[in-house]
JSON list of C-alpha atoms in Angstrom, two decimals:
[
{"chain": "H", "resi": 905, "resn": "UNK", "atom": "CA", "xyz": [37.53, 176.23, 245.34]},
{"chain": "H", "resi": 906, "resn": "UNK", "atom": "CA", "xyz": [34.34, 175.37, 247.15]},
{"chain": "H", "resi": 907, "resn": "UNK", "atom": "CA", "xyz": [32.38, 178.09, 248.87]},
{"chain": "H", "resi": 908, "resn": "UNK", "atom": "CA", "xyz": [29.56, 176.27, 250.57]},
{"chain": "H", "resi": 909, "resn": "UNK", "atom": "CA", "xyz": [30.40, 173.44, 252.91]},
{"chain": "H", "resi": 910, "resn": "UNK", "atom": "CA", "xyz": [27.62, 171.18, 254.11]},
{"chain": "H", "resi": 911, "resn": "UNK", "atom": "CA", "xyz": [27.54, 169.45, 257.44]},
{"chain": "H", "resi": 912, "resn": "UNK", "atom": "CA", "xyz": [27.12, 166.59, 258.19]},
{"chain": "H", "resi": 913, "resn": "UNK", "atom": "CA", "xyz": [28.56, 164.69, 255.24]},
{"chain": "H", "resi": 914, "resn": "UNK", "atom": "CA", "xyz": [26.00, 161.94, 255.76]},
{"chain": "H", "resi": 915, "resn": "UNK", "atom": "CA", "xyz": [22.82, 161.63, 257.77]},
{"chain": "H", "resi": 916, "resn": "UNK", "atom": "CA", "xyz": [20.62, 158.59, 258.30]},
{"chain": "H", "resi": 917, "resn": "UNK", "atom": "CA", "xyz": [17.18, 158.89, 259.89]},
{"chain": "H", "resi": 918, "resn": "UNK", "atom": "CA", "xyz": [13.87, 157.07, 260.11]},
{"chain": "H", "resi": 919, "resn": "UNK", "atom": "CA", "xyz": [10.83, 158.08, 258.11]},
{"chain": "H", "resi": 920, "resn": "UNK", "atom": "CA", "xyz": [8.83, 160.70, 259.98]},
{"chain": "H", "resi": 921, "resn": "UNK", "atom": "CA", "xyz": [11.84, 162.23, 261.71]},
{"chain": "H", "resi": 922, "resn": "UNK", "atom": "CA", "xyz": [13.19, 165.67, 260.93]},
{"chain": "H", "resi": 923, "resn": "UNK", "atom": "CA", "xyz": [16.48, 166.16, 259.12]},
{"chain": "H", "resi": 924, "resn": "UNK", "atom": "CA", "xyz": [18.69, 169.18, 259.59]},
{"chain": "H", "resi": 925, "resn": "UNK", "atom": "CA", "xyz": [21.61, 170.02, 257.34]},
{"chain": "H", "resi": 926, "resn": "UNK", "atom": "CA", "xyz": [23.96, 172.94, 257.73]},
{"chain": "H", "resi": 927, "resn": "UNK", "atom": "CA", "xyz": [25.94, 174.98, 255.28]},
{"chain": "H", "resi": 928, "resn": "UNK", "atom": "CA", "xyz": [28.79, 177.37, 255.94]},
{"chain": "H", "resi": 929, "resn": "UNK", "atom": "CA", "xyz": [30.33, 179.75, 253.45]},
{"chain": "H", "resi": 930, "resn": "UNK", "atom": "CA", "xyz": [33.29, 182.06, 253.35]},
{"chain": "H", "resi": 931, "resn": "UNK", "atom": "CA", "xyz": [32.50, 185.30, 251.57]},
{"chain": "H", "resi": 932, "resn": "UNK", "atom": "CA", "xyz": [29.56, 187.68, 251.42]},
{"chain": "H", "resi": 933, "resn": "UNK", "atom": "CA", "xyz": [26.68, 186.56, 249.25]},
{"chain": "H", "resi": 934, "resn": "UNK", "atom": "CA", "xyz": [23.67, 187.90, 247.40]},
{"chain": "H", "resi": 935, "resn": "UNK", "atom": "CA", "xyz": [21.66, 184.74, 247.92]},
{"chain": "H", "resi": 936, "resn": "UNK", "atom": "CA", "xyz": [22.02, 181.13, 248.96]},
{"chain": "H", "resi": 937, "resn": "UNK", "atom": "CA", "xyz": [20.27, 178.23, 247.32]},
{"chain": "H", "resi": 938, "resn": "UNK", "atom": "CA", "xyz": [19.64, 174.64, 248.30]},
{"chain": "H", "resi": 939, "resn": "UNK", "atom": "CA", "xyz": [19.51, 171.87, 245.73]},
{"chain": "H", "resi": 940, "resn": "UNK", "atom": "CA", "xyz": [18.75, 168.15, 245.84]},
{"chain": "H", "resi": 941, "resn": "UNK", "atom": "CA", "xyz": [20.42, 165.47, 243.74]},
{"chain": "H", "resi": 942, "resn": "UNK", "atom": "CA", "xyz": [19.05, 161.96, 243.38]},
{"chain": "H", "resi": 943, "resn": "UNK", "atom": "CA", "xyz": [21.54, 159.17, 242.61]},
{"chain": "H", "resi": 944, "resn": "UNK", "atom": "CA", "xyz": [24.09, 161.11, 240.55]},
{"chain": "H", "resi": 945, "resn": "UNK", "atom": "CA", "xyz": [21.50, 162.79, 238.37]},
{"chain": "H", "resi": 946, "resn": "UNK", "atom": "CA", "xyz": [20.88, 166.47, 237.74]},
{"chain": "H", "resi": 947, "resn": "UNK", "atom": "CA", "xyz": [20.21, 168.84, 240.58]},
{"chain": "H", "resi": 948, "resn": "UNK", "atom": "CA", "xyz": [16.75, 170.06, 241.46]},
{"chain": "H", "resi": 949, "resn": "UNK", "atom": "CA", "xyz": [16.37, 173.52, 242.92]},
{"chain": "H", "resi": 950, "resn": "UNK", "atom": "CA", "xyz": [14.63, 173.51, 246.30]},
{"chain": "H", "resi": 951, "resn": "UNK", "atom": "CA", "xyz": [14.69, 177.00, 247.69]},
{"chain": "H", "resi": 952, "resn": "UNK", "atom": "CA", "xyz": [16.47, 180.34, 247.39]},
{"chain": "H", "resi": 953, "resn": "UNK", "atom": "CA", "xyz": [16.99, 182.67, 250.33]},
{"chain": "H", "resi": 954, "resn": "UNK", "atom": "CA", "xyz": [18.27, 186.19, 249.80]},
{"chain": "H", "resi": 955, "resn": "UNK", "atom": "CA", "xyz": [20.88, 187.81, 251.96]},
{"chain": "H", "resi": 956, "resn": "UNK", "atom": "CA", "xyz": [18.29, 190.13, 253.54]},
{"chain": "H", "resi": 957, "resn": "UNK", "atom": "CA", "xyz": [16.03, 187.23, 254.54]},
{"chain": "H", "resi": 958, "resn": "UNK", "atom": "CA", "xyz": [16.43, 185.21, 257.72]},
{"chain": "H", "resi": 959, "resn": "UNK", "atom": "CA", "xyz": [13.98, 182.38, 257.21]},
{"chain": "H", "resi": 960, "resn": "UNK", "atom": "CA", "xyz": [11.99, 180.88, 254.39]},
{"chain": "H", "resi": 961, "resn": "UNK", "atom": "CA", "xyz": [9.50, 178.04, 254.13]},
{"chain": "H", "resi": 962, "resn": "UNK", "atom": "CA", "xyz": [8.45, 175.83, 251.27]},
{"chain": "H", "resi": 963, "resn": "UNK", "atom": "CA", "xyz": [6.20, 172.91, 252.11]},
{"chain": "H", "resi": 964, "resn": "UNK", "atom": "CA", "xyz": [8.14, 170.65, 254.48]},
{"chain": "H", "resi": 965, "resn": "UNK", "atom": "CA", "xyz": [11.31, 172.66, 253.96]},
{"chain": "H", "resi": 966, "resn": "UNK", "atom": "CA", "xyz": [12.52, 175.41, 256.23]},
{"chain": "H", "resi": 967, "resn": "UNK", "atom": "CA", "xyz": [15.68, 177.34, 255.47]},
{"chain": "H", "resi": 968, "resn": "UNK", "atom": "CA", "xyz": [17.41, 179.80, 257.75]},
{"chain": "H", "resi": 969, "resn": "UNK", "atom": "CA", "xyz": [20.23, 182.17, 256.95]},
{"chain": "H", "resi": 970, "resn": "UNK", "atom": "CA", "xyz": [22.58, 183.85, 259.39]},
{"chain": "H", "resi": 971, "resn": "UNK", "atom": "CA", "xyz": [24.82, 186.20, 257.45]},
{"chain": "H", "resi": 972, "resn": "UNK", "atom": "CA", "xyz": [26.74, 187.20, 260.57]},
{"chain": "H", "resi": 973, "resn": "UNK", "atom": "CA", "xyz": [27.84, 183.59, 261.01]},
{"chain": "H", "resi": 974, "resn": "UNK", "atom": "CA", "xyz": [27.94, 182.93, 257.26]},
{"chain": "H", "resi": 975, "resn": "UNK", "atom": "CA", "xyz": [25.79, 179.87, 257.71]},
{"chain": "H", "resi": 976, "resn": "UNK", "atom": "CA", "xyz": [22.48, 178.41, 256.61]},
{"chain": "H", "resi": 977, "resn": "UNK", "atom": "CA", "xyz": [20.44, 175.43, 257.65]},
{"chain": "H", "resi": 978, "resn": "UNK", "atom": "CA", "xyz": [17.92, 173.29, 255.80]},
{"chain": "H", "resi": 979, "resn": "UNK", "atom": "CA", "xyz": [15.28, 171.51, 257.85]},
{"chain": "H", "resi": 980, "resn": "UNK", "atom": "CA", "xyz": [13.14, 168.79, 256.28]},
{"chain": "H", "resi": 981, "resn": "UNK", "atom": "CA", "xyz": [10.22, 167.94, 258.52]},
{"chain": "H", "resi": 982, "resn": "UNK", "atom": "CA", "xyz": [8.36, 164.63, 258.61]},
{"chain": "H", "resi": 983, "resn": "UNK", "atom": "CA", "xyz": [10.88, 163.03, 256.29]},
{"chain": "H", "resi": 984, "resn": "UNK", "atom": "CA", "xyz": [9.91, 160.40, 253.73]},
{"chain": "H", "resi": 985, "resn": "UNK", "atom": "CA", "xyz": [11.89, 157.67, 252.03]},
{"chain": "H", "resi": 986, "resn": "UNK", "atom": "CA", "xyz": [11.62, 159.73, 248.83]},
{"chain": "H", "resi": 987, "resn": "UNK", "atom": "CA", "xyz": [13.69, 162.47, 250.50]},
{"chain": "H", "resi": 988, "resn": "UNK", "atom": "CA", "xyz": [16.72, 160.18, 250.27]},
{"chain": "H", "resi": 989, "resn": "UNK", "atom": "CA", "xyz": [19.19, 162.19, 248.20]},
{"chain": "H", "resi": 990, "resn": "UNK", "atom": "CA", "xyz": [22.22, 164.42, 248.41]},
{"chain": "H", "resi": 991, "resn": "UNK", "atom": "CA", "xyz": [21.59, 168.01, 249.39]},
{"chain": "H", "resi": 992, "resn": "UNK", "atom": "CA", "xyz": [23.81, 170.87, 248.32]},
{"chain": "H", "resi": 993, "resn": "UNK", "atom": "CA", "xyz": [23.97, 174.51, 249.22]},
{"chain": "H", "resi": 994, "resn": "UNK", "atom": "CA", "xyz": [25.22, 176.98, 246.67]},
{"chain": "H", "resi": 995, "resn": "UNK", "atom": "CA", "xyz": [26.20, 180.60, 247.04]},
{"chain": "H", "resi": 996, "resn": "UNK", "atom": "CA", "xyz": [26.60, 183.22, 244.38]},
{"chain": "H", "resi": 997, "resn": "UNK", "atom": "CA", "xyz": [29.18, 185.80, 243.63]},
{"chain": "H", "resi": 998, "resn": "UNK", "atom": "CA", "xyz": [30.14, 185.91, 239.98]},
{"chain": "H", "resi": 999, "resn": "UNK", "atom": "CA", "xyz": [29.71, 182.19, 239.84]},
{"chain": "H", "resi": 1000, "resn": "UNK", "atom": "CA", "xyz": [27.96, 179.53, 241.85]},
{"chain": "H", "resi": 1001, "resn": "UNK", "atom": "CA", "xyz": [29.93, 177.64, 244.43]},
{"chain": "H", "resi": 1002, "resn": "UNK", "atom": "CA", "xyz": [28.59, 174.32, 245.62]},
{"chain": "H", "resi": 1003, "resn": "UNK", "atom": "CA", "xyz": [29.66, 172.33, 248.63]},
{"chain": "H", "resi": 1004, "resn": "UNK", "atom": "CA", "xyz": [30.30, 168.59, 248.64]},
{"chain": "H", "resi": 1005, "resn": "UNK", "atom": "CA", "xyz": [26.79, 167.92, 249.88]},
{"chain": "H", "resi": 1006, "resn": "UNK", "atom": "CA", "xyz": [25.06, 166.04, 252.67]},
{"chain": "H", "resi": 1007, "resn": "UNK", "atom": "CA", "xyz": [23.98, 162.53, 251.83]},
{"chain": "H", "resi": 1008, "resn": "UNK", "atom": "CA", "xyz": [20.59, 161.97, 253.49]},
{"chain": "H", "resi": 1009, "resn": "UNK", "atom": "CA", "xyz": [19.17, 158.47, 253.86]},
{"chain": "H", "resi": 1010, "resn": "UNK", "atom": "CA", "xyz": [15.61, 158.12, 255.10]},
{"chain": "H", "resi": 1011, "resn": "UNK", "atom": "CA", "xyz": [14.78, 154.59, 256.15]},
{"chain": "H", "resi": 1012, "resn": "UNK", "atom": "CA", "xyz": [11.18, 153.41, 255.78]},
{"chain": "Z", "resi": 593, "resn": "UNK", "atom": "CA", "xyz": [7.97, 173.25, 228.96]},
{"chain": "Z", "resi": 594, "resn": "UNK", "atom": "CA", "xyz": [11.02, 171.13, 228.12]},
{"chain": "Z", "resi": 595, "resn": "UNK", "atom": "CA", "xyz": [13.81, 171.15, 230.67]},
{"chain": "Z", "resi": 596, "resn": "UNK", "atom": "CA", "xyz": [17.53, 171.34, 230.11]},
{"chain": "Z", "resi": 597, "resn": "UNK", "atom": "CA", "xyz": [18.70, 168.50, 227.91]},
{"chain": "Z", "resi": 598, "resn": "UNK", "atom": "CA", "xyz": [22.17, 167.05, 227.61]},
{"chain": "Z", "resi": 599, "resn": "UNK", "atom": "CA", "xyz": [23.73, 164.60, 225.21]},
{"chain": "Z", "resi": 600, "resn": "UNK", "atom": "CA", "xyz": [25.07, 162.05, 225.20]},
{"chain": "Z", "resi": 601, "resn": "UNK", "atom": "CA", "xyz": [23.95, 160.40, 228.44]},
{"chain": "Z", "resi": 602, "resn": "UNK", "atom": "CA", "xyz": [27.13, 158.37, 228.66]},
{"chain": "Z", "resi": 603, "resn": "UNK", "atom": "CA", "xyz": [30.43, 158.81, 226.90]},
{"chain": "Z", "resi": 604, "resn": "UNK", "atom": "CA", "xyz": [33.41, 156.48, 227.07]},
{"chain": "Z", "resi": 605, "resn": "UNK", "atom": "CA", "xyz": [36.75, 157.69, 225.78]},
{"chain": "Z", "resi": 606, "resn": "UNK", "atom": "CA", "xyz": [40.38, 156.75, 226.13]},
{"chain": "Z", "resi": 607, "resn": "UNK", "atom": "CA", "xyz": [43.18, 158.86, 227.49]},
{"chain": "Z", "resi": 608, "resn": "UNK", "atom": "CA", "xyz": [44.39, 161.52, 225.07]},
{"chain": "Z", "resi": 609, "resn": "UNK", "atom": "CA", "xyz": [41.15, 161.65, 223.09]},
{"chain": "Z", "resi": 610, "resn": "UNK", "atom": "CA", "xyz": [38.76, 164.58, 222.89]},
{"chain": "Z", "resi": 611, "resn": "UNK", "atom": "CA", "xyz": [35.22, 164.65, 224.24]},
{"chain": "Z", "resi": 612, "resn": "UNK", "atom": "CA", "xyz": [32.37, 166.90, 223.17]},
{"chain": "Z", "resi": 613, "resn": "UNK", "atom": "CA", "xyz": [29.34, 167.32, 225.40]},
{"chain": "Z", "resi": 614, "resn": "UNK", "atom": "CA", "xyz": [26.21, 169.19, 224.39]},
{"chain": "Z", "resi": 615, "resn": "UNK", "atom": "CA", "xyz": [23.55, 171.10, 226.28]},
{"chain": "Z", "resi": 616, "resn": "UNK", "atom": "CA", "xyz": [20.27, 172.71, 225.28]},
{"chain": "Z", "resi": 617, "resn": "UNK", "atom": "CA", "xyz": [18.91, 175.23, 227.78]},
{"chain": "Z", "resi": 618, "resn": "UNK", "atom": "CA", "xyz": [15.31, 175.86, 228.69]},
{"chain": "Z", "resi": 619, "resn": "UNK", "atom": "CA", "xyz": [13.62, 178.00, 226.06]},
{"chain": "Z", "resi": 620, "resn": "UNK", "atom": "CA", "xyz": [14.11, 181.67, 226.90]},
{"chain": "Z", "resi": 621, "resn": "UNK", "atom": "CA", "xyz": [17.19, 181.11, 229.04]},
{"chain": "Z", "resi": 622, "resn": "UNK", "atom": "CA", "xyz": [20.30, 182.86, 227.81]},
{"chain": "Z", "resi": 623, "resn": "UNK", "atom": "CA", "xyz": [22.81, 181.71, 230.44]},
{"chain": "Z", "resi": 624, "resn": "UNK", "atom": "CA", "xyz": [24.38, 178.25, 230.38]},
{"chain": "Z", "resi": 625, "resn": "UNK", "atom": "CA", "xyz": [26.68, 176.86, 233.05]},
{"chain": "Z", "resi": 626, "resn": "UNK", "atom": "CA", "xyz": [28.87, 173.79, 233.09]},
{"chain": "Z", "resi": 627, "resn": "UNK", "atom": "CA", "xyz": [29.90, 171.88, 236.20]},
{"chain": "Z", "resi": 628, "resn": "UNK", "atom": "CA", "xyz": [32.05, 168.84, 236.85]},
{"chain": "Z", "resi": 629, "resn": "UNK", "atom": "CA", "xyz": [31.10, 166.41, 239.58]},
{"chain": "Z", "resi": 630, "resn": "UNK", "atom": "CA", "xyz": [33.68, 163.76, 240.25]},
{"chain": "Z", "resi": 631, "resn": "UNK", "atom": "CA", "xyz": [32.52, 160.66, 242.12]},
{"chain": "Z", "resi": 632, "resn": "UNK", "atom": "CA", "xyz": [31.60, 161.49, 245.71]},
{"chain": "Z", "resi": 633, "resn": "UNK", "atom": "CA", "xyz": [32.53, 165.13, 245.36]},
{"chain": "Z", "resi": 634, "resn": "UNK", "atom": "CA", "xyz": [30.63, 168.36, 245.09]},
{"chain": "Z", "resi": 635, "resn": "UNK", "atom": "CA", "xyz": [30.08, 170.32, 241.93]},
{"chain": "Z", "resi": 636, "resn": "UNK", "atom": "CA", "xyz": [33.02, 172.23, 240.57]},
{"chain": "Z", "resi": 637, "resn": "UNK", "atom": "CA", "xyz": [32.17, 175.25, 238.45]},
{"chain": "Z", "resi": 638, "resn": "UNK", "atom": "CA", "xyz": [33.64, 175.03, 234.96]},
{"chain": "Z", "resi": 639, "resn": "UNK", "atom": "CA", "xyz": [32.22, 177.70, 232.66]},
{"chain": "Z", "resi": 640, "resn": "UNK", "atom": "CA", "xyz": [29.47, 180.27, 232.36]},
{"chain": "Z", "resi": 641, "resn": "UNK", "atom": "CA", "xyz": [28.18, 181.48, 229.00]},
{"chain": "Z", "resi": 642, "resn": "UNK", "atom": "CA", "xyz": [25.68, 184.23, 228.48]},
{"chain": "Z", "resi": 643, "resn": "UNK", "atom": "CA", "xyz": [24.49, 185.71, 225.21]},
{"chain": "Z", "resi": 644, "resn": "UNK", "atom": "CA", "xyz": [27.19, 183.82, 223.34]},
{"chain": "Z", "resi": 645, "resn": "UNK", "atom": "CA", "xyz": [30.08, 185.07, 225.46]},
{"chain": "Z", "resi": 646, "resn": "UNK", "atom": "CA", "xyz": [32.17, 183.34, 228.10]},
{"chain": "Z", "resi": 647, "resn": "UNK", "atom": "CA", "xyz": [31.46, 185.29, 231.30]},
{"chain": "Z", "resi": 648, "resn": "UNK", "atom": "CA", "xyz": [33.43, 183.36, 233.85]},
{"chain": "Z", "resi": 649, "resn": "UNK", "atom": "CA", "xyz": [35.64, 180.34, 234.14]},
{"chain": "Z", "resi": 650, "resn": "UNK", "atom": "CA", "xyz": [36.44, 178.03, 237.02]},
{"chain": "Z", "resi": 651, "resn": "UNK", "atom": "CA", "xyz": [39.83, 176.75, 238.03]},
{"chain": "Z", "resi": 652, "resn": "UNK", "atom": "CA", "xyz": [40.30, 174.27, 235.19]},
{"chain": "Z", "resi": 653, "resn": "UNK", "atom": "CA", "xyz": [43.08, 173.93, 232.61]},
{"chain": "Z", "resi": 654, "resn": "UNK", "atom": "CA", "xyz": [42.65, 175.39, 229.11]},
{"chain": "Z", "resi": 655, "resn": "UNK", "atom": "CA", "xyz": [41.97, 171.96, 227.64]},
{"chain": "Z", "resi": 656, "resn": "UNK", "atom": "CA", "xyz": [38.47, 172.47, 229.02]},
{"chain": "Z", "resi": 657, "resn": "UNK", "atom": "CA", "xyz": [36.75, 174.84, 226.64]},
{"chain": "Z", "resi": 658, "resn": "UNK", "atom": "CA", "xyz": [33.36, 175.50, 225.23]},
{"chain": "Z", "resi": 659, "resn": "UNK", "atom": "CA", "xyz": [31.13, 177.76, 223.31]},
{"chain": "Z", "resi": 660, "resn": "UNK", "atom": "CA", "xyz": [27.57, 178.99, 223.16]},
{"chain": "Z", "resi": 661, "resn": "UNK", "atom": "CA", "xyz": [25.69, 179.09, 219.90]},
{"chain": "Z", "resi": 662, "resn": "UNK", "atom": "CA", "xyz": [23.21, 181.76, 218.68]},
{"chain": "Z", "resi": 663, "resn": "UNK", "atom": "CA", "xyz": [20.32, 179.55, 219.81]},
{"chain": "Z", "resi": 664, "resn": "UNK", "atom": "CA", "xyz": [21.92, 179.53, 223.32]},
{"chain": "Z", "resi": 665, "resn": "UNK", "atom": "CA", "xyz": [22.77, 175.84, 223.22]},
{"chain": "Z", "resi": 666, "resn": "UNK", "atom": "CA", "xyz": [26.27, 175.07, 224.34]},
{"chain": "Z", "resi": 667, "resn": "UNK", "atom": "CA", "xyz": [29.12, 172.66, 223.83]},
{"chain": "Z", "resi": 668, "resn": "UNK", "atom": "CA", "xyz": [31.80, 171.63, 226.29]},
{"chain": "Z", "resi": 669, "resn": "UNK", "atom": "CA", "xyz": [35.02, 170.29, 224.80]},
{"chain": "Z", "resi": 670, "resn": "UNK", "atom": "CA", "xyz": [37.63, 168.45, 226.78]},
{"chain": "Z", "resi": 671, "resn": "UNK", "atom": "CA", "xyz": [40.89, 167.88, 224.94]},
{"chain": "Z", "resi": 672, "resn": "UNK", "atom": "CA", "xyz": [43.71, 165.49, 225.77]},
{"chain": "Z", "resi": 673, "resn": "UNK", "atom": "CA", "xyz": [41.51, 163.52, 228.15]},
{"chain": "Z", "resi": 674, "resn": "UNK", "atom": "CA", "xyz": [43.03, 162.34, 231.40]},
{"chain": "Z", "resi": 675, "resn": "UNK", "atom": "CA", "xyz": [41.77, 159.59, 233.69]},
{"chain": "Z", "resi": 676, "resn": "UNK", "atom": "CA", "xyz": [40.77, 162.13, 236.34]},
{"chain": "Z", "resi": 677, "resn": "UNK", "atom": "CA", "xyz": [38.41, 163.79, 233.87]},
{"chain": "Z", "resi": 678, "resn": "UNK", "atom": "CA", "xyz": [36.02, 160.91, 234.50]},
{"chain": "Z", "resi": 679, "resn": "UNK", "atom": "CA", "xyz": [33.01, 162.54, 236.10]},
{"chain": "Z", "resi": 680, "resn": "UNK", "atom": "CA", "xyz": [29.42, 163.58, 235.72]},
{"chain": "Z", "resi": 681, "resn": "UNK", "atom": "CA", "xyz": [29.22, 166.80, 233.73]},
{"chain": "Z", "resi": 682, "resn": "UNK", "atom": "CA", "xyz": [26.18, 168.86, 234.50]},
{"chain": "Z", "resi": 683, "resn": "UNK", "atom": "CA", "xyz": [24.80, 171.70, 232.47]},
{"chain": "Z", "resi": 684, "resn": "UNK", "atom": "CA", "xyz": [22.42, 174.27, 233.89]},
{"chain": "Z", "resi": 685, "resn": "UNK", "atom": "CA", "xyz": [20.59, 177.24, 232.47]},
{"chain": "Z", "resi": 686, "resn": "UNK", "atom": "CA", "xyz": [19.01, 180.35, 233.84]},
{"chain": "Z", "resi": 687, "resn": "UNK", "atom": "CA", "xyz": [17.14, 183.37, 232.51]},
{"chain": "Z", "resi": 688, "resn": "UNK", "atom": "CA", "xyz": [19.74, 185.79, 233.72]},
{"chain": "Z", "resi": 689, "resn": "UNK", "atom": "CA", "xyz": [23.20, 185.56, 235.18]},
{"chain": "Z", "resi": 690, "resn": "UNK", "atom": "CA", "xyz": [24.26, 184.20, 238.52]},
{"chain": "Z", "resi": 691, "resn": "UNK", "atom": "CA", "xyz": [23.36, 186.94, 240.89]},
{"chain": "Z", "resi": 692, "resn": "UNK", "atom": "CA", "xyz": [19.64, 186.61, 241.13]},
{"chain": "Z", "resi": 693, "resn": "UNK", "atom": "CA", "xyz": [18.58, 183.57, 239.26]},
{"chain": "Z", "resi": 694, "resn": "UNK", "atom": "CA", "xyz": [17.84, 179.94, 239.93]},
{"chain": "Z", "resi": 695, "resn": "UNK", "atom": "CA", "xyz": [19.70, 177.47, 237.80]},
{"chain": "Z", "resi": 696, "resn": "UNK", "atom": "CA", "xyz": [17.88, 174.55, 236.22]},
{"chain": "Z", "resi": 697, "resn": "UNK", "atom": "CA", "xyz": [19.98, 171.48, 235.72]},
{"chain": "Z", "resi": 698, "resn": "UNK", "atom": "CA", "xyz": [20.05, 168.85, 233.04]},
{"chain": "Z", "resi": 699, "resn": "UNK", "atom": "CA", "xyz": [20.43, 165.13, 233.80]},
{"chain": "Z", "resi": 700, "resn": "UNK", "atom": "CA", "xyz": [24.15, 165.19, 233.06]},
{"chain": "Z", "resi": 701, "resn": "UNK", "atom": "CA", "xyz": [26.60, 163.37, 230.83]},
{"chain": "Z", "resi": 702, "resn": "UNK", "atom": "CA", "xyz": [28.68, 160.71, 232.50]},
{"chain": "Z", "resi": 703, "resn": "UNK", "atom": "CA", "xyz": [32.15, 160.74, 230.96]},
{"chain": "Z", "resi": 704, "resn": "UNK", "atom": "CA", "xyz": [34.39, 157.76, 231.55]},
{"chain": "Z", "resi": 705, "resn": "UNK", "atom": "CA", "xyz": [38.03, 157.96, 230.51]},
{"chain": "Z", "resi": 706, "resn": "UNK", "atom": "CA", "xyz": [39.80, 154.62, 230.21]}
]
């Protein structure tokens, strides 16, 4: 069964705009990770946020975590065409549960 | 440093056959994970190996099996292939187990069952 569920399923924006993706999960976690997947290839790790953290930044990425609402958001600022990909959140217990992903399209 | 490698890149089989997929983790990583990603769907956890032992298994039938070798590389075997087994199979590795560690993914093996 899936643990993380991303929202929206698909998002289309213009280059330069910000993109926000959300992730909800069901059970308590130790950490939550965001990954990117380009065109059905392997996943690339973007950022890990631990359950005792509320916000984390990495370059143009900003991740928030609200454990009371069991949700996380990924913000990509000043998006570029190269950001076009599917984005997944994954939570850990004794395995890693991925959601179905948000398909982001950034139009030049 | 070499990343996670998987072979073959593509594999075409017919229903009822067996498929063997291979994965080599990043040097120094002892944990290997297998995931199935059917078209348009998220990743479904298949198997987790660490130090040669199966540590956890996803909700898949027993015809999905695997093993981890002393050099930490791993094999995923799928017996009695069914059409719905067609998917991208991703392997990932990490230094330690799930709880604290980032997983590094290989490029995947695309299995097509005809």
